[in-house]
């Protein structure tokens, strides 16, 4: 057999910045970054902003314009694209196409920038459009929700929905920079503020028992919207998330996706409720279910499963939902198969062996899962 | 300034196989490969085949079907998609969508395979559809032309055209395997057979003087369609191409693209002639132009420029064309700017310092380029 073996590694590096008031004229983070990456005199930047952000930050566009009048390292394309936030952004192909149109119309080349400012959905669409235009335009993420600042926004994935299937189209394409600006968190609704905390509980549960303790001890401050507590939480989550990507399988070539603890049912629940349940809210229920299952299947002590569920309740999350009351043949169970299918290979589900320690399994005992969901319902009714 | 530095490398590896009669029941290359990569019992394979190949190899589909009846490591999806070859495949979004439809309809997951059999254009479309479906389904390339076997097919790029712009959408996504089967070369037209030799001359000129000598010494055998000579040429080109990718900047994050020697005018010429000139034919003219310019700008000796042009003529290539008779303001000059724009950053053009040694420049002297094109026209008329 005659063949040539091809082997190479591609190195990626990017910074995740933590700041406040990014476009304040005295804040040089963005311009310093452009100076460092300068490759020609014709570099441009195109902004796409989540409509929710523009509504809660009415001066944002003016601030951006003033910023690039002062700092001229790259040329601002004044025509800023505003798109609806939330899952609708990922369902509507015309929004994706609007970004491609701008790339074409403004001759945005691969050394120019496309910056997305918004929640995870808007960043997903912007990231995907940037990744496939000219085989990849430099992409800057400016996440504006707790969820995107501590989870999806710092990662390497992008996507849009297609054929009514979540994330059917997408790529792995690391951004060139992520900038987490706490200003954007201040104007979030309580639901959006809380939603991101679910991903913090998740990453603590599979990776860091000390961080889990910290969330327990700071749950009341987090609920009371204490910004220092939230800043600590966002930063620690981002660290854990980034460490995981760098140390693992960044482009998910294997069958394992540990960061998706609690997500097989959450994804399906979002879809079944037509995305009326927020991602973090669904993840909280998914965590509750898989923690209870971890206990019933003999992996986790009852006391620890109860601690987890108690924390979720204390943070203000629901831990049960009519679609999560599982019976033989419940729609939510389709989530298991869709989860396997999206990644490929054998079913691989993360459970808990302890707080801070995950364990991957390849089979789920449905009667036991039904029992777990019933116990959660009972717990939920008692509280 | 508070930030986290994220750094990681992603490793890619794939084999480029050289074989004959891949789907002969005694040829185990493909099944051996599937056994090595086996990850579950539900892996499928979906084939997309270039219509030109089906026409010249009428038994191919039957052979594939028989092959997967014998070797059942992965499950063949019997519904094989046949699509028109050539640039039209990249212009027609419905062909791209047909592949996505199949991914959806047949539930092709990320550990399953999409295999493309065809020329570079078909492989580009199939590669792009595979790369963005579920963020990347395993992709096998089976190139069927000299051009795709020695150049694009062994590389890591894919694309489709959009907004009438060549390769506007695409990604860098290494295949999991490339299989070069000499059987497919036997049925090529003389034009298609010759076309791939232009990329061999190109890679020899920038990387390997000994290989250039070999092409000179074997030009007559290549023209006479000697298969041993072509096999050597394809293999050496693939080696040089793969070494270049592995040793350089595989995902083209910089501004340099050495393998595109002779290509700035070639891409534009293809478009100006509505793709009636084949890619390799255009590249031959682009090589002639940039070699002559390398001589006139004092980089290359006249004797060496003449050797290059003589070889191209001996191989049967035209070295001039009405669109390549450059004047101030000629359309072909737009190719320089489009070349810069596609990659981004400053203009970077590869020229020759010697046979086998390239030199990058960032400026082109237009009057000198005009003179180079005139000398080529004169040479072309004399021959």
mmCIF file with all atom_site columns, C-alpha atoms in Angstrom, chain B residues 81-209:
data_model
loop_
_atom_site.group_PDB
_atom_site.id
_atom_site.type_symbol
_atom_site.label_atom_id
_atom_site.label_alt_id
_atom_site.label_comp_id
_atom_site.label_asym_id
_atom_site.label_entity_id
_atom_site.label_seq_id
_atom_site.pdbx_PDB_ins_code
_atom_site.Cartn_x
_atom_site.Cartn_y
_atom_site.Cartn_z
_atom_site.occupancy
_atom_site.B_iso_or_equiv
_atom_site.pdbx_formal_charge
_atom_site.auth_seq_id
_atom_site.auth_comp_id
_atom_site.auth_asym_id
_atom_site.auth_atom_id
_atom_site.pdbx_PDB_model_num
ATOM 1   C CA . UNK B 1 81  ? -25.700 12.015 -5.531  1.00 0.00 ? 81  UNK B CA 1
ATOM 2   C CA . UNK B 1 82  ? -24.414 12.798 -9.017  1.00 0.00 ? 82  UNK B CA 1
ATOM 3   C CA . UNK B 1 83  ? -23.565 16.424 -9.721  1.00 0.00 ? 83  UNK B CA 1
ATOM 4   C CA . UNK B 1 84  ? -22.237 18.317 -12.747 1.00 0.00 ? 84  UNK B CA 1
ATOM 5   C CA . UNK B 1 85  ? -18.467 18.809 -12.742 1.00 0.00 ? 85  UNK B CA 1
ATOM 6   C CA . UNK B 1 86  ? -16.463 21.948 -13.415 1.00 0.00 ? 86  UNK B CA 1
ATOM 7   C CA . UNK B 1 87  ? -16.956 25.448 -12.106 1.00 0.00 ? 87  UNK B CA 1
ATOM 8   C CA . UNK B 1 88  ? -20.754 25.223 -12.518 1.00 0.00 ? 88  UNK B CA 1
ATOM 9   C CA . UNK B 1 89  ? -20.847 22.956 -9.453  1.00 0.00 ? 89  UNK B CA 1
ATOM 10  C CA . UNK B 1 90  ? -19.408 25.772 -7.346  1.00 0.00 ? 90  UNK B CA 1
ATOM 11  C CA . UNK B 1 91  ? -21.766 28.415 -8.731  1.00 0.00 ? 91  UNK B CA 1
ATOM 12  C CA . UNK B 1 92  ? -24.994 26.518 -8.101  1.00 0.00 ? 92  UNK B CA 1
ATOM 13  C CA . UNK B 1 93  ? -26.122 26.736 -4.479  1.00 0.00 ? 93  UNK B CA 1
ATOM 14  C CA . UNK B 1 94  ? -28.765 24.038 -5.024  1.00 0.00 ? 94  UNK B CA 1
ATOM 15  C CA . UNK B 1 95  ? -26.009 21.419 -5.366  1.00 0.00 ? 95  UNK B CA 1
ATOM 16  C CA . UNK B 1 96  ? -24.538 22.428 -2.003  1.00 0.00 ? 96  UNK B CA 1
ATOM 17  C CA . UNK B 1 97  ? -28.046 22.245 -0.551  1.00 0.00 ? 97  UNK B CA 1
ATOM 18  C CA . UNK B 1 98  ? -28.618 18.761 -1.951  1.00 0.00 ? 98  UNK B CA 1
ATOM 19  C CA . UNK B 1 99  ? -25.731 17.519 0.164   1.00 0.00 ? 99  UNK B CA 1
ATOM 20  C CA . UNK B 1 100 ? -27.130 19.207 3.283   1.00 0.00 ? 100 UNK B CA 1
ATOM 21  C CA . UNK B 1 101 ? -30.494 17.614 2.523   1.00 0.00 ? 101 UNK B CA 1
ATOM 22  C CA . UNK B 1 102 ? -28.890 14.191 2.431   1.00 0.00 ? 102 UNK B CA 1
ATOM 23  C CA . UNK B 1 103 ? -27.094 14.831 5.747   1.00 0.00 ? 103 UNK B CA 1
ATOM 24  C CA . UNK B 1 104 ? -30.455 15.689 7.277   1.00 0.00 ? 104 UNK B CA 1
ATOM 25  C CA . UNK B 1 105 ? -32.527 12.984 5.594   1.00 0.00 ? 105 UNK B CA 1
ATOM 26  C CA . UNK B 1 106 ? -30.087 10.115 6.199   1.00 0.00 ? 106 UNK B CA 1
ATOM 27  C CA . UNK B 1 107 ? -29.016 11.350 9.654   1.00 0.00 ? 107 UNK B CA 1
ATOM 28  C CA . UNK B 1 108 ? -25.356 11.423 8.706   1.00 0.00 ? 108 UNK B CA 1
ATOM 29  C CA . UNK B 1 109 ? -23.454 12.164 11.916  1.00 0.00 ? 109 UNK B CA 1
ATOM 30  C CA . UNK B 1 110 ? -19.964 13.510 12.529  1.00 0.00 ? 110 UNK B CA 1
ATOM 31  C CA . UNK B 1 111 ? -18.372 10.085 12.706  1.00 0.00 ? 111 UNK B CA 1
ATOM 32  C CA . UNK B 1 112 ? -19.931 9.081  9.403   1.00 0.00 ? 112 UNK B CA 1
ATOM 33  C CA . UNK B 1 113 ? -18.363 9.855  6.027   1.00 0.00 ? 113 UNK B CA 1
ATOM 34  C CA . UNK B 1 114 ? -19.093 11.952 3.004   1.00 0.00 ? 114 UNK B CA 1
ATOM 35  C CA . UNK B 1 115 ? -16.932 10.938 0.052   1.00 0.00 ? 115 UNK B CA 1
ATOM 36  C CA . UNK B 1 116 ? -16.510 13.053 -3.052  1.00 0.00 ? 116 UNK B CA 1
ATOM 37  C CA . UNK B 1 117 ? -15.350 11.499 -6.325  1.00 0.00 ? 117 UNK B CA 1
ATOM 38  C CA . UNK B 1 118 ? -14.499 14.002 -9.008  1.00 0.00 ? 118 UNK B CA 1
ATOM 39  C CA . UNK B 1 119 ? -12.538 16.981 -10.190 1.00 0.00 ? 119 UNK B CA 1
ATOM 40  C CA . UNK B 1 120 ? -11.483 19.871 -7.982  1.00 0.00 ? 120 UNK B CA 1
ATOM 41  C CA . UNK B 1 121 ? -14.772 21.758 -8.248  1.00 0.00 ? 121 UNK B CA 1
ATOM 42  C CA . UNK B 1 122 ? -16.937 18.867 -7.098  1.00 0.00 ? 122 UNK B CA 1
ATOM 43  C CA . UNK B 1 123 ? -14.500 18.124 -4.286  1.00 0.00 ? 123 UNK B CA 1
ATOM 44  C CA . UNK B 1 124 ? -14.629 21.775 -3.233  1.00 0.00 ? 124 UNK B CA 1
ATOM 45  C CA . UNK B 1 125 ? -18.424 21.759 -2.918  1.00 0.00 ? 125 UNK B CA 1
ATOM 46  C CA . UNK B 1 126 ? -18.543 18.380 -1.172  1.00 0.00 ? 126 UNK B CA 1
ATOM 47  C CA . UNK B 1 127 ? -15.763 19.418 1.201   1.00 0.00 ? 127 UNK B CA 1
ATOM 48  C CA . UNK B 1 128 ? -17.535 22.635 2.111   1.00 0.00 ? 128 UNK B CA 1
ATOM 49  C CA . UNK B 1 129 ? -20.883 20.927 2.727   1.00 0.00 ? 129 UNK B CA 1
ATOM 50  C CA . UNK B 1 130 ? -19.184 18.275 4.873   1.00 0.00 ? 130 UNK B CA 1
ATOM 51  C CA . UNK B 1 131 ? -17.207 20.908 6.796   1.00 0.00 ? 131 UNK B CA 1
ATOM 52  C CA . UNK B 1 132 ? -20.216 22.973 7.874   1.00 0.00 ? 132 UNK B CA 1
ATOM 53  C CA . UNK B 1 133 ? -22.735 20.161 8.495   1.00 0.00 ? 133 UNK B CA 1
ATOM 54  C CA . UNK B 1 134 ? -22.844 19.484 12.243  1.00 0.00 ? 134 UNK B CA 1
ATOM 55  C CA . UNK B 1 135 ? -19.580 21.510 12.392  1.00 0.00 ? 135 UNK B CA 1
ATOM 56  C CA . UNK B 1 136 ? -17.767 18.935 10.298  1.00 0.00 ? 136 UNK B CA 1
ATOM 57  C CA . UNK B 1 137 ? -18.537 15.445 9.044   1.00 0.00 ? 137 UNK B CA 1
ATOM 58  C CA . UNK B 1 138 ? -15.578 13.204 8.149   1.00 0.00 ? 138 UNK B CA 1
ATOM 59  C CA . UNK B 1 139 ? -14.690 13.865 4.549   1.00 0.00 ? 139 UNK B CA 1
ATOM 60  C CA . UNK B 1 140 ? -12.905 11.565 2.067   1.00 0.00 ? 140 UNK B CA 1
ATOM 61  C CA . UNK B 1 141 ? -11.559 12.988 -1.172  1.00 0.00 ? 141 UNK B CA 1
ATOM 62  C CA . UNK B 1 142 ? -11.192 10.827 -4.256  1.00 0.00 ? 142 UNK B CA 1
ATOM 63  C CA . UNK B 1 143 ? -9.821  13.210 -6.906  1.00 0.00 ? 143 UNK B CA 1
ATOM 64  C CA . UNK B 1 144 ? -10.189 12.080 -10.506 1.00 0.00 ? 144 UNK B CA 1
ATOM 65  C CA . UNK B 1 145 ? -8.185  14.608 -12.516 1.00 0.00 ? 145 UNK B CA 1
ATOM 66  C CA . UNK B 1 146 ? -4.441  15.194 -12.719 1.00 0.00 ? 146 UNK B CA 1
ATOM 67  C CA . UNK B 1 147 ? -5.074  18.677 -11.340 1.00 0.00 ? 147 UNK B CA 1
ATOM 68  C CA . UNK B 1 148 ? -7.008  17.568 -8.280  1.00 0.00 ? 148 UNK B CA 1
ATOM 69  C CA . UNK B 1 149 ? -4.771  14.534 -7.620  1.00 0.00 ? 149 UNK B CA 1
ATOM 70  C CA . UNK B 1 150 ? -1.602  16.571 -7.483  1.00 0.00 ? 150 UNK B CA 1
ATOM 71  C CA . UNK B 1 151 ? -2.855  19.880 -6.123  1.00 0.00 ? 151 UNK B CA 1
ATOM 72  C CA . UNK B 1 152 ? -6.211  20.937 -4.658  1.00 0.00 ? 152 UNK B CA 1
ATOM 73  C CA . UNK B 1 153 ? -7.419  17.433 -3.773  1.00 0.00 ? 153 UNK B CA 1
ATOM 74  C CA . UNK B 1 154 ? -4.562  16.707 -1.369  1.00 0.00 ? 154 UNK B CA 1
ATOM 75  C CA . UNK B 1 155 ? -4.892  20.079 0.398   1.00 0.00 ? 155 UNK B CA 1
ATOM 76  C CA . UNK B 1 156 ? -7.051  21.403 3.210   1.00 0.00 ? 156 UNK B CA 1
ATOM 77  C CA . UNK B 1 157 ? -9.303  23.959 1.512   1.00 0.00 ? 157 UNK B CA 1
ATOM 78  C CA . UNK B 1 158 ? -12.871 23.845 0.267   1.00 0.00 ? 158 UNK B CA 1
ATOM 79  C CA . UNK B 1 159 ? -15.222 26.468 -1.135  1.00 0.00 ? 159 UNK B CA 1
ATOM 80  C CA . UNK B 1 160 ? -18.141 27.522 -3.265  1.00 0.00 ? 160 UNK B CA 1
ATOM 81  C CA . UNK B 1 161 ? -18.610 30.680 -5.317  1.00 0.00 ? 161 UNK B CA 1
ATOM 82  C CA . UNK B 1 162 ? -21.025 33.364 -4.102  1.00 0.00 ? 162 UNK B CA 1
ATOM 83  C CA . UNK B 1 163 ? -21.870 36.868 -5.306  1.00 0.00 ? 163 UNK B CA 1
ATOM 84  C CA . UNK B 1 164 ? -20.183 35.735 -8.533  1.00 0.00 ? 164 UNK B CA 1
ATOM 85  C CA . UNK B 1 165 ? -16.898 35.651 -6.625  1.00 0.00 ? 165 UNK B CA 1
ATOM 86  C CA . UNK B 1 166 ? -14.678 32.605 -6.777  1.00 0.00 ? 166 UNK B CA 1
ATOM 87  C CA . UNK B 1 167 ? -14.298 30.829 -3.420  1.00 0.00 ? 167 UNK B CA 1
ATOM 88  C CA . UNK B 1 168 ? -16.223 33.539 -1.542  1.00 0.00 ? 168 UNK B CA 1
ATOM 89  C CA . UNK B 1 169 ? -17.521 30.951 0.945   1.00 0.00 ? 169 UNK B CA 1
ATOM 90  C CA . UNK B 1 170 ? -15.375 28.160 2.296   1.00 0.00 ? 170 UNK B CA 1
ATOM 91  C CA . UNK B 1 171 ? -13.324 26.795 5.168   1.00 0.00 ? 171 UNK B CA 1
ATOM 92  C CA . UNK B 1 172 ? -10.014 25.172 5.962   1.00 0.00 ? 172 UNK B CA 1
ATOM 93  C CA . UNK B 1 173 ? -10.972 21.610 6.845   1.00 0.00 ? 173 UNK B CA 1
ATOM 94  C CA . UNK B 1 174 ? -8.504  18.762 6.305   1.00 0.00 ? 174 UNK B CA 1
ATOM 95  C CA . UNK B 1 175 ? -10.028 15.577 4.870   1.00 0.00 ? 175 UNK B CA 1
ATOM 96  C CA . UNK B 1 176 ? -9.702  12.321 6.821   1.00 0.00 ? 176 UNK B CA 1
ATOM 97  C CA . UNK B 1 177 ? -8.250  10.604 3.741   1.00 0.00 ? 177 UNK B CA 1
ATOM 98  C CA . UNK B 1 178 ? -7.372  11.304 0.130   1.00 0.00 ? 178 UNK B CA 1
ATOM 99  C CA . UNK B 1 179 ? -7.290  8.451  -2.355  1.00 0.00 ? 179 UNK B CA 1
ATOM 100 C CA . UNK B 1 180 ? -5.640  8.983  -5.727  1.00 0.00 ? 180 UNK B CA 1
ATOM 101 C CA . UNK B 1 181 ? -6.729  6.250  -8.131  1.00 0.00 ? 181 UNK B CA 1
ATOM 102 C CA . UNK B 1 182 ? -4.847  6.226  -11.460 1.00 0.00 ? 182 UNK B CA 1
ATOM 103 C CA . UNK B 1 183 ? -7.774  4.505  -13.203 1.00 0.00 ? 183 UNK B CA 1
ATOM 104 C CA . UNK B 1 184 ? -9.623  7.808  -13.308 1.00 0.00 ? 184 UNK B CA 1
ATOM 105 C CA . UNK B 1 185 ? -6.776  9.542  -15.150 1.00 0.00 ? 185 UNK B CA 1
ATOM 106 C CA . UNK B 1 186 ? -6.911  7.120  -18.088 1.00 0.00 ? 186 UNK B CA 1
ATOM 107 C CA . UNK B 1 187 ? -10.256 8.403  -19.317 1.00 0.00 ? 187 UNK B CA 1
ATOM 108 C CA . UNK B 1 188 ? -9.454  12.128 -19.106 1.00 0.00 ? 188 UNK B CA 1
ATOM 109 C CA . UNK B 1 189 ? -9.525  14.278 -22.237 1.00 0.00 ? 189 UNK B CA 1
ATOM 110 C CA . UNK B 1 190 ? -6.092  15.476 -23.424 1.00 0.00 ? 190 UNK B CA 1
ATOM 111 C CA . UNK B 1 191 ? -6.903  18.972 -22.161 1.00 0.00 ? 191 UNK B CA 1
ATOM 112 C CA . UNK B 1 192 ? -7.733  17.714 -18.679 1.00 0.00 ? 192 UNK B CA 1
ATOM 113 C CA . UNK B 1 193 ? -4.727  15.400 -18.652 1.00 0.00 ? 193 UNK B CA 1
ATOM 114 C CA . UNK B 1 194 ? -2.416  18.293 -19.557 1.00 0.00 ? 194 UNK B CA 1
ATOM 115 C CA . UNK B 1 195 ? -4.066  20.814 -17.245 1.00 0.00 ? 195 UNK B CA 1
ATOM 116 C CA . UNK B 1 196 ? -2.719  19.279 -14.040 1.00 0.00 ? 196 UNK B CA 1
ATOM 117 C CA . UNK B 1 197 ? 0.849   19.348 -15.349 1.00 0.00 ? 197 UNK B CA 1
ATOM 118 C CA . UNK B 1 198 ? 0.817   23.149 -15.039 1.00 0.00 ? 198 UNK B CA 1
ATOM 119 C CA . UNK B 1 199 ? 0.577   22.868 -11.239 1.00 0.00 ? 199 UNK B CA 1
ATOM 120 C CA . UNK B 1 200 ? 3.501   20.438 -11.310 1.00 0.00 ? 200 UNK B CA 1
ATOM 121 C CA . UNK B 1 201 ? 5.614   22.985 -13.203 1.00 0.00 ? 201 UNK B CA 1
ATOM 122 C CA . UNK B 1 202 ? 4.537   25.618 -10.673 1.00 0.00 ? 202 UNK B CA 1
ATOM 123 C CA . UNK B 1 203 ? 5.466   23.661 -7.559  1.00 0.00 ? 203 UNK B CA 1
ATOM 124 C CA . UNK B 1 204 ? 8.761   22.551 -9.136  1.00 0.00 ? 204 UNK B CA 1
ATOM 125 C CA . UNK B 1 205 ? 9.623   26.168 -9.967  1.00 0.00 ? 205 UNK B CA 1
ATOM 126 C CA . UNK B 1 206 ? 9.160   27.447 -6.431  1.00 0.00 ? 206 UNK B CA 1
ATOM 127 C CA . UNK B 1 207 ? 10.405  24.401 -4.518  1.00 0.00 ? 207 UNK B CA 1
ATOM 128 C CA . UNK B 1 208 ? 12.379  21.774 -6.393  1.00 0.00 ? 208 UNK B CA 1
ATOM 129 C CA . UNK B 1 209 ? 14.804  22.367 -9.278  1.00 0.00 ? 209 UNK B CA 1
#
